[in-house]
XYZ file of C-alpha atoms in Angstrom:
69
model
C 128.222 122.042 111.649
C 127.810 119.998 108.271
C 126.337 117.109 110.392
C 123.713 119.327 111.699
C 123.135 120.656 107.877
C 122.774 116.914 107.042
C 120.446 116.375 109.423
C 117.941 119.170 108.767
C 118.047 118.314 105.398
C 117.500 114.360 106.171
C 114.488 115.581 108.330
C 113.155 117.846 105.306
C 113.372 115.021 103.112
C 112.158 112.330 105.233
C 108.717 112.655 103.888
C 109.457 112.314 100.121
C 111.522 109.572 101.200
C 108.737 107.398 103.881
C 106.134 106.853 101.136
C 108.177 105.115 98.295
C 110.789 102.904 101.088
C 107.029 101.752 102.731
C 105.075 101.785 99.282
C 107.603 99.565 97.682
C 109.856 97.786 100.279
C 107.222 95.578 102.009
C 105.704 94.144 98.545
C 108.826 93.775 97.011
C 109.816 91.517 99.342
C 106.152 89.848 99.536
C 106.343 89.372 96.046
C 109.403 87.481 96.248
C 108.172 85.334 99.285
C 104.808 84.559 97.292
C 106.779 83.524 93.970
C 109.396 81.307 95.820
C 106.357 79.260 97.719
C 104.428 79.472 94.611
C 101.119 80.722 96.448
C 98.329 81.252 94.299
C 96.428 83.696 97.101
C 99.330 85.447 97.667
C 100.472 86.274 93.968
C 96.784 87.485 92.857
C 97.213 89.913 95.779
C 100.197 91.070 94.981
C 99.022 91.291 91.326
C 96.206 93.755 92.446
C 98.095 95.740 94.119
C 100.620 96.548 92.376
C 98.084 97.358 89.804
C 96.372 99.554 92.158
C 99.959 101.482 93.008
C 100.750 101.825 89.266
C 97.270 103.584 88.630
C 98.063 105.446 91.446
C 101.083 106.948 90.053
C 99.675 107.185 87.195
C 96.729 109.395 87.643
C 99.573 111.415 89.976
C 101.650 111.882 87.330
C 98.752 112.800 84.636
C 97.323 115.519 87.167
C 100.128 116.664 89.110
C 99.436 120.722 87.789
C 95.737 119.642 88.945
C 96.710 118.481 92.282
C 99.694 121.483 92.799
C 96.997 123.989 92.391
């Protein structure tokens, strides 16, 4: 019974849990692939973006009562 509880709830929370382990996992580990081969290409790209994500979350966070309603 408290598997099956777990597992409903994993499923619930699967969403809130996709977008930050796919948002962050894959340039985490870019980043540290680009800084240990000391890529030039690679690290402005990774620069931008995580520029672009933090502006992102920013403007999330400054509107979230905007975007709720």
């Amino acid at each position: 019974m408290a598997s099956l509880w777990f597992l409903k709830l994993a499923l619930k929370c699967l969403d809130h849990l996709a977008w930050p382990l796919l948002a962050l996992g894959y340039p985490i580990c870019a980043s540290i692939q680009a800084i240990e081969t000391n890529s030039n290409k690679e690290t402005s790209d990774l620069i931008s973006y995580w520029i672009l994500l933090l502006l992102i979350y920013l403007f999330e966070y400054a509107f979230s009562r905007l975007l709720q309603w």
